[in-house]
Structure formats: C-alpha cells, structure tokens
C-alpha cells in the first residue's frame, strides 16, 4: 500500500478554483500511477466567502490546516475587496501562523516557453530563489502620526532576528548541497572552482552598502555558516545588481538566498524571465511543520470562468508539493510532462493563447504522465 497524504485545498478566488481543479486532476492521476492517495479537504476561504459572510478566516483555520500534511492554494484576491485585506488576512496570516519561513521559488525556463530574455535557453535559466518569508518589513511593525495631515510621519520597520536569518540560511545551504551532488556539478562554477571541490553555488542577495545593520547581520551569519558547507561556493550580490544579472546573465545563478521584500521583488522578475505567471510555482515552507504550495500568479479576475487560464503553475505547485512530501518520482514525472507539454504542445503560456482550454491542459499533463 502506498502512502496517503492529507491535503488541505484552498482554491481561493478568481481563476484559483479553475487551476486548482487541474492540479487536483493531475494529483489523482499521479497517485494512481505512483501508488499513493490524497485525502483532500477543501476550504472556500477567500474574497467571495468574505463578501458573503464578513469572515476573513475562521478562528480555527490554522488548527484545521495543521491537521494536514500540506496545503495547496489557488489564489487570493478579489476586485471588490480593498487591497490588503485578504492578502494580510489570509495569505500572510497563514504564512506567519504556520511559520512558513521559507518561500521557495524556482526560476526555470521550460522548453518551448518564450522568455523576454533574448538568446537565453532553458539551460541558462534554471535557478532557485530562497526568499525568507516571515520577517523583514512583512513583520508589520511600524506606525504613523499626524496621519492624513501634511505633517504625517510614517515608518515601517525592517527587522530581523539572528535566529530568523540563521534558519533561512541553513535551508539555503542545504538546498544548494542537495541540488547538485558530486556527480552533477553546476555550470556556474569555473574549472578552478570544480578542482577546488565545489559542487554548487549560493548567492546572498542584499544591500550591504546602504542597509548596513540588517544586511550586515545577514552577511555575517552567511560567512559564519559557510565553512559547514565546504562544497558550496558562496557569492554575494547587491539586490539592484542582481536584477541586472537576472536579465543579462541568469546562467550565473544556482541558488539565491535573500530577505523577504527583496525576494518578493526579484521573484516577480524571475517569473517573467521563465515565461510569466502562467508557469511560475512556489512553496511556502515550514521544514518542521505544514507547508503551502501555490502558483505565484494572482487570481486574474478578468479571466474567471472562461476556461482560458493556464493551469501549469498550479500543476507545478502540486509537483513541488509531492516532491516535498517525498513522492520524488511522481514529482519528477509531472515536471517532465510539463516540459513535454510546453516543448511540443502549448502555443503560448498566456491565458487564452495556449491553443488549449484550461481543462485540456490538465488532461494533456495526465496523458503525458
Ligand atoms: C507574493 C505576493 C504576496 C507577498 C502578497 C500578495 C502579500 O506578492 O506571494 O509574492 O508580498 O508576499
Ligand atoms: Mn510577490
């Protein structure tokens, strides 16, 4: 008997339910093929539910999710709800209360996918961003006085504890070790690096030239931890320069680790370079608890119900979830099916231009498994 996993499904708003339906279809097919089952509970939290009931999240929401092995999330955001309410009240609250301190965002160009970066191929765009996911300005400390007057003063504190920094860095170093074993050294390394025994590279992204206190903490902690991982070559890049290299030389990157807001910003850039929101997936991870996987794109309200939205990001998120749960073969098979679909079938990643409907893309992935 294969394993059974308890999955909480949060389809959310807009096109969220449509893409999640396809992800679930693929989960079922992968389960049949690879010998596992999923026990799913769906929660309809989101903008629609908030407008109908006035409740953003029930009090026991976090407790309910904690009873699962993982969470699969569609999209949160509703045009009739003031920006910030659902983002803070659902997405950020869950990330915080489930202590999902890592946001793992692979930037991977699948074959056949159009990238806005001229002359870059799939082998050039294949790195992972480890975004710290609960600290920094997202901590929510700050305030304003004389609010609404010409003398208003506002501040939003950028805070990190050493523990938060260390646990994030540890995850990133370990990922770098795992991503490339001895037999698979990474291309970003020079021959000299390889001779020196390095197998992978970890780049810390910050702004140590200006934000000296917080980035100084990250940098010190990074260099103190590095000797524990002698195979990982360390590098440092200012965040502004990072956006240049992500466009000009994405092949230089292997694993990037960075703080929350910088990670938020550079991963949107990364998502565009890998073909846009239709294909970019991510995971909010608590390595000691319950993790939540989601397509990075939003709820895309204008496409709701039309059957034109691209479900590959959600399907990719489901694959990440399976990999995280230990179903590595199933995850790899789904990734391969996505690559075949993008390489030989789909005309475009954009909504309405795929040459397939949303559910046909789900069926296609199932048939390619
Ligand atoms: C993301 C989003 C969220 C964030 C918003 C919706 C709160 O942009 O997942 O990247 O800023 O983290
Ligand atoms: Mn974002």
mmCIF file of C-alpha atoms and ligand atoms in Angstrom:
data_model
loop_
_atom_site.group_PDB
_atom_site.id
_atom_site.type_symbol
_atom_site.label_atom_id
_atom_site.label_comp_id
_atom_site.label_asym_id
_atom_site.label_seq_id
_atom_site.Cartn_x
_atom_site.Cartn_y
_atom_site.Cartn_z
ATOM 1 C CA UNK A 1 0.000 0.000 0.000
ATOM 2 C CA UNK A 2 1.263 3.439 -0.897
ATOM 3 C CA UNK A 3 1.084 6.352 1.420
ATOM 4 C CA UNK A 4 -1.929 8.527 1.967
ATOM 5 C CA UNK A 5 -1.483 12.269 2.348
ATOM 6 C CA UNK A 6 -3.903 14.680 3.930
ATOM 7 C CA UNK A 7 -4.085 17.769 1.753
ATOM 8 C CA UNK A 8 -5.977 20.957 2.546
ATOM 9 C CA UNK A 9 -7.095 22.593 -0.688
ATOM 10 C CA UNK A 10 -7.737 26.346 -0.746
ATOM 11 C CA UNK A 11 -8.931 27.175 -4.262
ATOM 12 C CA UNK A 12 -9.466 30.851 -3.359
ATOM 13 C CA UNK A 13 -10.726 33.480 -5.746
ATOM 14 C CA UNK A 14 -10.943 34.317 -9.430
ATOM 15 C CA UNK A 15 -9.257 31.700 -11.553
ATOM 16 C CA UNK A 16 -7.888 29.957 -8.445
ATOM 17 C CA UNK A 17 -10.587 27.252 -8.426
ATOM 18 C CA UNK A 18 -10.096 26.527 -12.144
ATOM 19 C CA UNK A 19 -6.353 25.998 -11.912
ATOM 20 C CA UNK A 20 -6.656 24.034 -8.670
ATOM 21 C CA UNK A 21 -9.153 21.663 -10.318
ATOM 22 C CA UNK A 22 -6.488 20.785 -12.879
ATOM 23 C CA UNK A 23 -3.797 20.412 -10.227
ATOM 24 C CA UNK A 24 -6.056 18.015 -8.334
ATOM 25 C CA UNK A 25 -6.762 16.068 -11.526
ATOM 26 C CA UNK A 26 -3.028 15.623 -12.001
ATOM 27 C CA UNK A 27 -2.549 14.659 -8.336
ATOM 28 C CA UNK A 28 -5.108 11.888 -8.719
ATOM 29 C CA UNK A 29 -3.544 10.579 -11.905
ATOM 30 C CA UNK A 30 -0.049 10.697 -10.400
ATOM 31 C CA UNK A 31 -1.339 8.885 -7.310
ATOM 32 C CA UNK A 32 -2.741 6.041 -9.442
ATOM 33 C CA UNK A 33 0.467 5.734 -11.372
ATOM 34 C CA UNK A 34 2.904 6.027 -8.469
ATOM 35 C CA UNK A 35 0.891 4.315 -5.777
ATOM 36 C CA UNK A 36 -0.212 6.973 -3.304
ATOM 37 C CA UNK A 37 -3.501 8.583 -2.410
ATOM 38 C CA UNK A 38 -4.509 12.009 -1.189
ATOM 39 C CA UNK A 39 -7.274 12.737 1.268
ATOM 40 C CA UNK A 40 -8.427 16.222 0.449
ATOM 41 C CA UNK A 41 -10.415 18.776 2.388
ATOM 42 C CA UNK A 42 -11.456 21.910 0.545
ATOM 43 C CA UNK A 43 -11.860 25.245 2.325
ATOM 44 C CA UNK A 44 -13.539 28.070 0.432
ATOM 45 C CA UNK A 45 -11.750 30.904 2.220
ATOM 46 C CA UNK A 46 -11.215 33.972 0.090
ATOM 47 C CA UNK A 47 -12.857 37.144 -1.186
ATOM 48 C CA UNK A 48 -16.179 35.595 -2.216
ATOM 49 C CA UNK A 49 -16.588 33.998 1.176
ATOM 50 C CA UNK A 50 -15.568 37.214 2.939
ATOM 51 C CA UNK A 51 -18.111 39.279 0.994
ATOM 52 C CA UNK A 52 -20.835 36.741 1.736
ATOM 53 C CA UNK A 53 -20.103 36.148 5.437
ATOM 54 C CA UNK A 54 -17.893 39.009 6.657
ATOM 55 C CA UNK A 55 -15.389 36.499 7.914
ATOM 56 C CA UNK A 56 -11.866 36.508 6.519
ATOM 57 C CA UNK A 57 -10.670 33.328 8.194
ATOM 58 C CA UNK A 58 -12.408 31.302 10.882
ATOM 59 C CA UNK A 59 -10.665 31.191 14.284
ATOM 60 C CA UNK A 60 -9.775 27.550 13.875
ATOM 61 C CA UNK A 61 -8.411 27.925 10.341
ATOM 62 C CA UNK A 62 -4.798 27.446 11.339
ATOM 63 C CA UNK A 63 -5.609 24.488 13.585
ATOM 64 C CA UNK A 64 -7.505 22.872 10.701
ATOM 65 C CA UNK A 65 -4.605 23.316 8.314
ATOM 66 C CA UNK A 66 -2.159 21.962 10.880
ATOM 67 C CA UNK A 67 -4.006 18.653 10.789
ATOM 68 C CA UNK A 68 -2.842 18.194 7.185
ATOM 69 C CA UNK A 69 0.397 17.119 5.565
ATOM 70 C CA UNK A 70 0.362 20.066 3.159
ATOM 71 C CA UNK A 71 -1.768 22.867 1.763
ATOM 72 C CA UNK A 72 -2.461 23.563 -1.904
ATOM 73 C CA UNK A 73 -3.546 27.157 -2.540
ATOM 74 C CA UNK A 74 -5.041 28.641 -5.710
ATOM 75 C CA UNK A 75 -5.110 32.429 -5.490
ATOM 76 C CA UNK A 76 -6.201 35.060 -3.015
ATOM 77 C CA UNK A 77 -7.505 38.458 -4.161
ATOM 78 C CA UNK A 78 -10.865 39.908 -5.150
ATOM 79 C CA UNK A 79 -11.583 43.114 -7.099
ATOM 80 C CA UNK A 80 -14.418 44.048 -4.708
ATOM 81 C CA UNK A 81 -12.285 43.739 -1.582
ATOM 82 C CA UNK A 82 -9.918 46.541 -0.634
ATOM 83 C CA UNK A 83 -6.290 45.580 -1.418
ATOM 84 C CA UNK A 84 -4.501 44.331 1.681
ATOM 85 C CA UNK A 85 -7.480 42.827 3.486
ATOM 86 C CA UNK A 86 -7.248 39.351 2.003
ATOM 87 C CA UNK A 87 -3.501 39.430 1.399
ATOM 88 C CA UNK A 88 -2.829 40.206 5.047
ATOM 89 C CA UNK A 89 -5.847 38.403 6.471
ATOM 90 C CA UNK A 90 -5.359 35.127 4.646
ATOM 91 C CA UNK A 91 -2.091 34.669 2.795
ATOM 92 C CA UNK A 92 0.251 36.471 5.164
ATOM 93 C CA UNK A 93 -1.596 35.281 8.266
ATOM 94 C CA UNK A 94 -1.253 31.674 7.178
ATOM 95 C CA UNK A 95 2.417 32.112 6.296
ATOM 96 C CA UNK A 96 3.019 33.610 9.745
ATOM 97 C CA UNK A 97 0.898 31.347 11.876
ATOM 98 C CA UNK A 98 2.093 28.203 10.140
ATOM 99 C CA UNK A 99 5.607 29.654 10.477
ATOM 100 C CA UNK A 100 6.342 29.044 6.817
ATOM 101 C CA UNK A 101 9.648 30.814 6.989
ATOM 102 C CA UNK A 102 10.896 29.838 3.541
ATOM 103 C CA UNK A 103 9.388 30.866 0.244
ATOM 104 C CA UNK A 104 10.948 28.616 -2.347
ATOM 105 C CA UNK A 105 10.653 29.952 -5.871
ATOM 106 C CA UNK A 106 12.316 28.053 -8.694
ATOM 107 C CA UNK A 107 13.081 30.146 -11.764
ATOM 108 C CA UNK A 108 13.156 27.597 -14.529
ATOM 109 C CA UNK A 109 12.599 28.110 -18.227
ATOM 110 C CA UNK A 110 10.803 25.089 -19.622
ATOM 111 C CA UNK A 111 11.470 24.057 -23.236
ATOM 112 C CA UNK A 112 9.378 25.867 -25.808
ATOM 113 C CA UNK A 113 8.440 28.649 -23.417
ATOM 114 C CA UNK A 114 9.029 32.143 -24.689
ATOM 115 C CA UNK A 115 11.250 34.257 -22.472
ATOM 116 C CA UNK A 116 11.661 38.011 -22.869
ATOM 117 C CA UNK A 117 15.423 37.476 -22.425
ATOM 118 C CA UNK A 118 16.985 37.406 -25.874
ATOM 119 C CA UNK A 119 19.048 34.331 -26.738
ATOM 120 C CA UNK A 120 18.538 32.605 -23.387
ATOM 121 C CA UNK A 121 17.693 28.906 -23.418
ATOM 122 C CA UNK A 122 16.316 26.540 -20.781
ATOM 123 C CA UNK A 123 19.839 25.606 -19.685
ATOM 124 C CA UNK A 124 20.554 29.289 -18.976
ATOM 125 C CA UNK A 125 17.550 29.942 -16.762
ATOM 126 C CA UNK A 126 17.407 27.328 -14.042
ATOM 127 C CA UNK A 127 17.966 28.562 -10.515
ATOM 128 C CA UNK A 128 16.097 28.744 -7.243
ATOM 129 C CA UNK A 129 15.350 31.717 -5.025
ATOM 130 C CA UNK A 130 15.088 31.059 -1.307
ATOM 131 C CA UNK A 131 13.089 34.013 -0.035
ATOM 132 C CA UNK A 132 12.879 34.493 3.722
ATOM 133 C CA UNK A 133 9.123 34.513 4.228
ATOM 134 C CA UNK A 134 8.099 35.792 7.659
ATOM 135 C CA UNK A 135 10.471 38.592 8.642
ATOM 136 C CA UNK A 136 11.716 41.923 7.373
ATOM 137 C CA UNK A 137 9.152 44.613 6.641
ATOM 138 C CA UNK A 138 6.497 41.907 6.451
ATOM 139 C CA UNK A 139 6.756 41.618 10.235
ATOM 140 C CA UNK A 140 4.290 44.502 10.253
ATOM 141 C CA UNK A 141 5.921 46.769 12.834
ATOM 142 C CA UNK A 142 5.598 50.479 12.367
ATOM 143 C CA UNK A 143 3.113 53.278 12.610
ATOM 144 C CA UNK A 144 2.198 56.784 11.657
ATOM 145 C CA UNK A 145 1.375 60.002 13.471
ATOM 146 C CA UNK A 146 -0.458 63.145 12.291
ATOM 147 C CA UNK A 147 -1.950 60.723 9.810
ATOM 148 C CA UNK A 148 -3.713 62.371 6.912
ATOM 149 C CA UNK A 149 -2.152 65.790 7.553
ATOM 150 C CA UNK A 150 0.702 67.457 5.646
ATOM 151 C CA UNK A 151 2.919 66.668 8.656
ATOM 152 C CA UNK A 152 2.304 62.948 8.570
ATOM 153 C CA UNK A 153 5.217 60.782 9.594
ATOM 154 C CA UNK A 154 5.132 57.075 8.766
ATOM 155 C CA UNK A 155 7.592 54.289 9.378
ATOM 156 C CA UNK A 156 7.654 50.606 8.597
ATOM 157 C CA UNK A 157 10.351 48.710 10.420
ATOM 158 C CA UNK A 158 12.697 46.342 8.695
ATOM 159 C CA UNK A 159 13.539 43.835 11.402
ATOM 160 C CA UNK A 160 15.365 40.522 11.567
ATOM 161 C CA UNK A 161 16.469 38.312 14.398
ATOM 162 C CA UNK A 162 19.626 36.261 14.176
ATOM 163 C CA UNK A 163 17.528 33.107 14.529
ATOM 164 C CA UNK A 164 15.349 34.014 11.565
ATOM 165 C CA UNK A 165 18.413 34.699 9.468
ATOM 166 C CA UNK A 166 20.205 31.519 10.532
ATOM 167 C CA UNK A 167 17.305 29.158 9.880
ATOM 168 C CA UNK A 168 16.788 30.615 6.420
ATOM 169 C CA UNK A 169 20.469 30.427 5.543
ATOM 170 C CA UNK A 170 20.675 26.841 6.792
ATOM 171 C CA UNK A 171 17.821 25.856 4.498
ATOM 172 C CA UNK A 172 19.515 27.586 1.555
ATOM 173 C CA UNK A 173 22.912 25.956 2.137
ATOM 174 C CA UNK A 174 21.298 22.545 2.453
ATOM 175 C CA UNK A 175 19.292 23.084 -0.701
ATOM 176 C CA UNK A 176 22.454 24.072 -2.551
ATOM 177 C CA UNK A 177 24.101 20.826 -1.375
ATOM 178 C CA UNK A 178 21.091 18.759 -2.409
ATOM 179 C CA UNK A 179 20.536 20.425 -5.739
ATOM 180 C CA UNK A 180 23.848 19.297 -7.096
ATOM 181 C CA UNK A 181 25.510 16.264 -5.726
ATOM 182 C CA UNK A 182 29.102 15.335 -6.530
ATOM 183 C CA UNK A 183 28.020 13.748 -9.805
ATOM 184 C CA UNK A 184 26.229 16.783 -11.053
ATOM 185 C CA UNK A 185 28.379 19.841 -10.548
ATOM 186 C CA UNK A 186 26.854 23.075 -11.621
ATOM 187 C CA UNK A 187 27.745 25.086 -14.692
ATOM 188 C CA UNK A 188 28.072 28.426 -12.891
ATOM 189 C CA UNK A 189 31.343 27.187 -11.438
ATOM 190 C CA UNK A 190 34.709 27.647 -13.143
ATOM 191 C CA UNK A 191 37.097 24.765 -13.708
ATOM 192 C CA UNK A 192 39.178 26.045 -10.808
ATOM 193 C CA UNK A 193 36.091 26.027 -8.585
ATOM 194 C CA UNK A 194 35.399 22.449 -9.570
ATOM 195 C CA UNK A 195 39.002 21.432 -8.940
ATOM 196 C CA UNK A 196 38.669 23.040 -5.525
ATOM 197 C CA UNK A 197 35.785 20.656 -4.835
ATOM 198 C CA UNK A 198 32.818 22.968 -5.152
ATOM 199 C CA UNK A 199 29.612 21.394 -6.463
ATOM 200 C CA UNK A 200 27.163 24.264 -6.140
ATOM 201 C CA UNK A 201 26.859 27.955 -5.574
ATOM 202 C CA UNK A 202 24.848 30.020 -3.130
ATOM 203 C CA UNK A 203 24.455 33.747 -3.684
ATOM 204 C CA UNK A 204 23.380 36.007 -0.851
ATOM 205 C CA UNK A 205 21.428 38.991 -2.132
ATOM 206 C CA UNK A 206 21.267 42.159 -0.041
ATOM 207 C CA UNK A 207 22.203 45.796 0.066
ATOM 208 C CA UNK A 208 25.161 45.866 2.422
ATOM 209 C CA UNK A 209 26.396 49.178 1.039
ATOM 210 C CA UNK A 210 23.396 51.078 2.430
ATOM 211 C CA UNK A 211 21.293 48.895 4.721
ATOM 212 C CA UNK A 212 24.264 48.168 6.908
ATOM 213 C CA UNK A 213 22.569 46.883 10.048
ATOM 214 C CA UNK A 214 20.192 44.277 8.722
ATOM 215 C CA UNK A 215 22.237 43.285 5.684
ATOM 216 C CA UNK A 216 25.331 43.285 7.875
ATOM 217 C CA UNK A 217 23.630 40.691 10.058
ATOM 218 C CA UNK A 218 22.768 38.553 7.017
ATOM 219 C CA UNK A 219 26.289 38.835 5.648
ATOM 220 C CA UNK A 220 27.998 37.920 8.928
ATOM 221 C CA UNK A 221 25.683 34.983 9.510
ATOM 222 C CA UNK A 222 26.225 33.816 5.908
ATOM 223 C CA UNK A 223 30.002 33.794 6.216
ATOM 224 C CA UNK A 224 29.891 32.179 9.640
ATOM 225 C CA UNK A 225 27.766 29.323 8.317
ATOM 226 C CA UNK A 226 29.649 28.790 5.040
ATOM 227 C CA UNK A 227 32.520 26.634 6.428
ATOM 228 C CA UNK A 228 29.967 23.969 7.401
ATOM 229 C CA UNK A 229 29.194 23.519 3.708
ATOM 230 C CA UNK A 230 32.613 23.358 2.037
ATOM 231 C CA UNK A 231 31.173 22.176 -1.304
ATOM 232 C CA UNK A 232 29.041 25.286 -1.667
ATOM 233 C CA UNK A 233 30.781 28.253 -3.198
ATOM 234 C CA UNK A 234 29.462 31.446 -1.658
ATOM 235 C CA UNK A 235 28.848 34.669 -3.529
ATOM 236 C CA UNK A 236 27.299 37.988 -2.643
ATOM 237 C CA UNK A 237 25.331 40.367 -4.872
ATOM 238 C CA UNK A 238 23.614 43.675 -4.156
ATOM 239 C CA UNK A 239 19.917 43.465 -4.941
ATOM 240 C CA UNK A 240 19.985 46.163 -7.614
ATOM 241 C CA UNK A 241 22.851 44.456 -9.402
ATOM 242 C CA UNK A 242 21.029 41.152 -9.024
ATOM 243 C CA UNK A 243 18.184 42.424 -11.199
ATOM 244 C CA UNK A 244 20.733 43.267 -13.877
ATOM 245 C CA UNK A 245 22.328 39.817 -13.810
ATOM 246 C CA UNK A 246 18.971 38.041 -13.674
ATOM 247 C CA UNK A 247 18.282 39.675 -17.039
ATOM 248 C CA UNK A 248 21.748 39.672 -18.566
ATOM 249 C CA UNK A 249 23.390 36.544 -17.130
ATOM 250 C CA UNK A 250 20.824 34.327 -15.414
ATOM 251 C CA UNK A 251 23.160 31.373 -16.016
ATOM 252 C CA UNK A 252 25.389 32.727 -13.261
ATOM 253 C CA UNK A 253 22.849 31.807 -10.600
ATOM 254 C CA UNK A 254 22.302 28.479 -8.894
ATOM 255 C CA UNK A 255 20.679 29.123 -5.513
ATOM 256 C CA UNK A 256 19.923 32.658 -4.328
ATOM 257 C CA UNK A 257 19.052 33.424 -0.715
ATOM 258 C CA UNK A 258 17.581 36.732 0.338
ATOM 259 C CA UNK A 259 15.364 38.574 2.759
ATOM 260 C CA UNK A 260 11.618 38.875 2.362
ATOM 261 C CA UNK A 261 10.849 42.037 0.367
ATOM 262 C CA UNK A 262 13.896 41.767 -1.854
ATOM 263 C CA UNK A 263 12.880 38.177 -2.539
ATOM 264 C CA UNK A 264 9.331 39.257 -3.295
ATOM 265 C CA UNK A 265 10.542 41.738 -5.882
ATOM 266 C CA UNK A 266 13.211 39.691 -7.607
ATOM 267 C CA UNK A 267 10.970 36.624 -7.892
ATOM 268 C CA UNK A 268 8.415 38.553 -9.935
ATOM 269 C CA UNK A 269 11.252 39.450 -12.263
ATOM 270 C CA UNK A 270 12.359 35.825 -12.215
ATOM 271 C CA UNK A 271 8.838 34.642 -13.013
ATOM 272 C CA UNK A 272 8.692 36.891 -16.074
ATOM 273 C CA UNK A 273 12.013 35.555 -17.336
ATOM 274 C CA UNK A 274 10.704 31.998 -17.096
ATOM 275 C CA UNK A 275 7.641 32.764 -19.182
ATOM 276 C CA UNK A 276 5.298 34.593 -16.833
ATOM 277 C CA UNK A 277 2.732 33.906 -14.179
ATOM 278 C CA UNK A 278 1.131 31.025 -16.062
ATOM 279 C CA UNK A 279 4.113 28.823 -15.326
ATOM 280 C CA UNK A 280 5.710 30.070 -12.074
ATOM 281 C CA UNK A 281 5.134 27.984 -8.944
ATOM 282 C CA UNK A 282 6.323 28.350 -5.392
ATOM 283 C CA UNK A 283 6.178 26.839 -1.942
ATOM 284 C CA UNK A 284 5.779 28.444 1.482
ATOM 285 C CA UNK A 285 7.739 26.023 3.596
ATOM 286 C CA UNK A 286 7.926 25.217 7.235
ATOM 287 C CA UNK A 287 10.501 22.417 7.180
ATOM 288 C CA UNK A 288 9.329 21.387 10.656
ATOM 289 C CA UNK A 289 5.602 21.888 10.044
ATOM 290 C CA UNK A 290 2.919 22.288 7.394
ATOM 291 C CA UNK A 291 3.879 23.813 4.060
ATOM 292 C CA UNK A 292 1.695 25.535 1.477
ATOM 293 C CA UNK A 293 2.202 25.416 -2.281
ATOM 294 C CA UNK A 294 0.820 27.938 -4.749
ATOM 295 C CA UNK A 295 1.052 29.279 -8.264
ATOM 296 C CA UNK A 296 2.784 32.661 -7.922
ATOM 297 C CA UNK A 297 0.277 34.493 -10.137
ATOM 298 C CA UNK A 298 -2.786 36.147 -8.673
ATOM 299 C CA UNK A 299 -6.493 35.488 -9.075
ATOM 300 C CA UNK A 300 -6.650 37.043 -12.580
ATOM 301 C CA UNK A 301 -10.314 38.073 -12.145
ATOM 302 C CA UNK A 302 -10.843 39.095 -15.751
ATOM 303 C CA UNK A 303 -10.290 35.527 -16.919
ATOM 304 C CA UNK A 304 -12.531 33.909 -14.311
ATOM 305 C CA UNK A 305 -14.807 31.177 -15.591
ATOM 306 C CA UNK A 306 -13.648 31.399 -19.191
ATOM 307 C CA UNK A 307 -11.554 28.237 -19.165
ATOM 308 C CA UNK A 308 -8.610 30.073 -20.674
ATOM 309 C CA UNK A 309 -6.249 30.447 -17.726
ATOM 310 C CA UNK A 310 -3.016 28.457 -17.745
ATOM 311 C CA UNK A 311 -3.045 25.811 -15.000
ATOM 312 C CA UNK A 312 0.602 24.790 -15.398
ATOM 313 C CA UNK A 313 1.792 26.939 -12.479
ATOM 314 C CA UNK A 314 -0.752 25.271 -10.198
ATOM 315 C CA UNK A 315 0.183 21.851 -11.564
ATOM 316 C CA UNK A 316 3.831 22.744 -10.981
ATOM 317 C CA UNK A 317 2.959 23.749 -7.418
ATOM 318 C CA UNK A 318 1.323 20.349 -6.914
ATOM 319 C CA UNK A 319 4.516 18.714 -8.210
ATOM 320 C CA UNK A 320 6.595 20.745 -5.741
ATOM 321 C CA UNK A 321 4.233 19.623 -3.004
ATOM 322 C CA UNK A 322 4.677 15.950 -3.930
ATOM 323 C CA UNK A 323 8.429 16.346 -4.032
ATOM 324 C CA UNK A 324 8.325 17.932 -0.600
ATOM 325 C CA UNK A 325 6.162 15.107 0.729
ATOM 326 C CA UNK A 326 8.720 12.592 -0.518
ATOM 327 C CA UNK A 327 6.982 11.446 -3.718
ATOM 328 C CA UNK A 328 10.036 12.302 -5.794
ATOM 329 C CA UNK A 329 9.282 10.040 -8.756
ATOM 330 C CA UNK A 330 5.772 11.409 -9.144
ATOM 331 C CA UNK A 331 7.030 14.977 -8.874
ATOM 332 C CA UNK A 332 9.715 14.352 -11.485
ATOM 333 C CA UNK A 333 7.164 12.733 -13.824
ATOM 334 C CA UNK A 334 4.844 15.743 -13.570
ATOM 335 C CA UNK A 335 7.740 18.114 -14.248
ATOM 336 C CA UNK A 336 8.707 16.057 -17.260
ATOM 337 C CA UNK A 337 5.123 16.092 -18.510
ATOM 338 C CA UNK A 338 5.038 19.885 -18.118
ATOM 339 C CA UNK A 339 8.276 20.140 -20.106
ATOM 340 C CA UNK A 340 6.851 17.945 -22.869
ATOM 341 C CA UNK A 341 3.649 19.965 -22.943
ATOM 342 C CA UNK A 342 5.466 23.297 -23.165
ATOM 343 C CA UNK A 343 8.069 21.942 -25.566
ATOM 344 C CA UNK A 344 5.790 20.204 -28.030
ATOM 345 C CA UNK A 345 2.149 21.145 -27.455
ATOM 346 C CA UNK A 346 1.222 24.521 -25.979
ATOM 347 C CA UNK A 347 1.425 27.501 -28.325
ATOM 348 C CA UNK A 348 1.913 30.043 -25.551
ATOM 349 C CA UNK A 349 1.821 30.303 -21.769
ATOM 350 C CA UNK A 350 -0.559 33.267 -21.889
ATOM 351 C CA UNK A 351 -4.219 32.999 -20.911
ATOM 352 C CA UNK A 352 -6.377 32.395 -23.997
ATOM 353 C CA UNK A 353 -3.374 31.778 -26.248
ATOM 354 C CA UNK A 354 -2.372 28.282 -25.217
ATOM 355 C CA UNK A 355 -4.163 26.523 -28.079
ATOM 356 C CA UNK A 356 -5.916 24.511 -25.343
ATOM 357 C CA UNK A 357 -8.507 25.242 -22.698
ATOM 358 C CA UNK A 358 -7.619 25.137 -19.004
ATOM 359 C CA UNK A 359 -9.039 21.648 -18.543
ATOM 360 C CA UNK A 360 -7.477 20.393 -21.778
ATOM 361 C CA UNK A 361 -4.073 21.363 -20.411
ATOM 362 C CA UNK A 362 -4.839 19.323 -17.274
ATOM 363 C CA UNK A 363 -5.874 16.375 -19.439
ATOM 364 C CA UNK A 364 -2.733 16.753 -21.517
ATOM 365 C CA UNK A 365 -0.493 16.555 -18.461
ATOM 366 C CA UNK A 366 -2.378 13.474 -17.254
ATOM 367 C CA UNK A 367 -1.941 11.804 -20.647
ATOM 368 C CA UNK A 368 1.797 12.577 -20.622
ATOM 369 C CA UNK A 369 2.444 11.161 -17.151
HETATM 370 C C1 LIG B 1 3.690 37.044 -3.180
HETATM 371 C C2 LIG B 1 2.704 38.165 -3.099
HETATM 372 C C3 LIG B 1 2.399 38.446 -1.640
HETATM 373 C C4 LIG B 1 3.679 38.898 -0.979
HETATM 374 C C5 LIG B 1 1.284 39.464 -1.418
HETATM 375 C C6 LIG B 1 0.030 39.104 -2.160
HETATM 376 C C7 LIG B 1 1.007 39.652 0.044
HETATM 377 O O1 LIG B 1 3.172 39.278 -3.779
HETATM 378 O O2 LIG B 1 3.366 35.918 -2.762
HETATM 379 O O3 LIG B 1 4.803 37.269 -3.678
HETATM 380 O O4 LIG B 1 4.004 40.087 -0.999
HETATM 381 O O5 LIG B 1 4.373 38.048 -0.447
HETATM 382 MN MN1 LIG B 2 5.050 38.978 -4.784
#
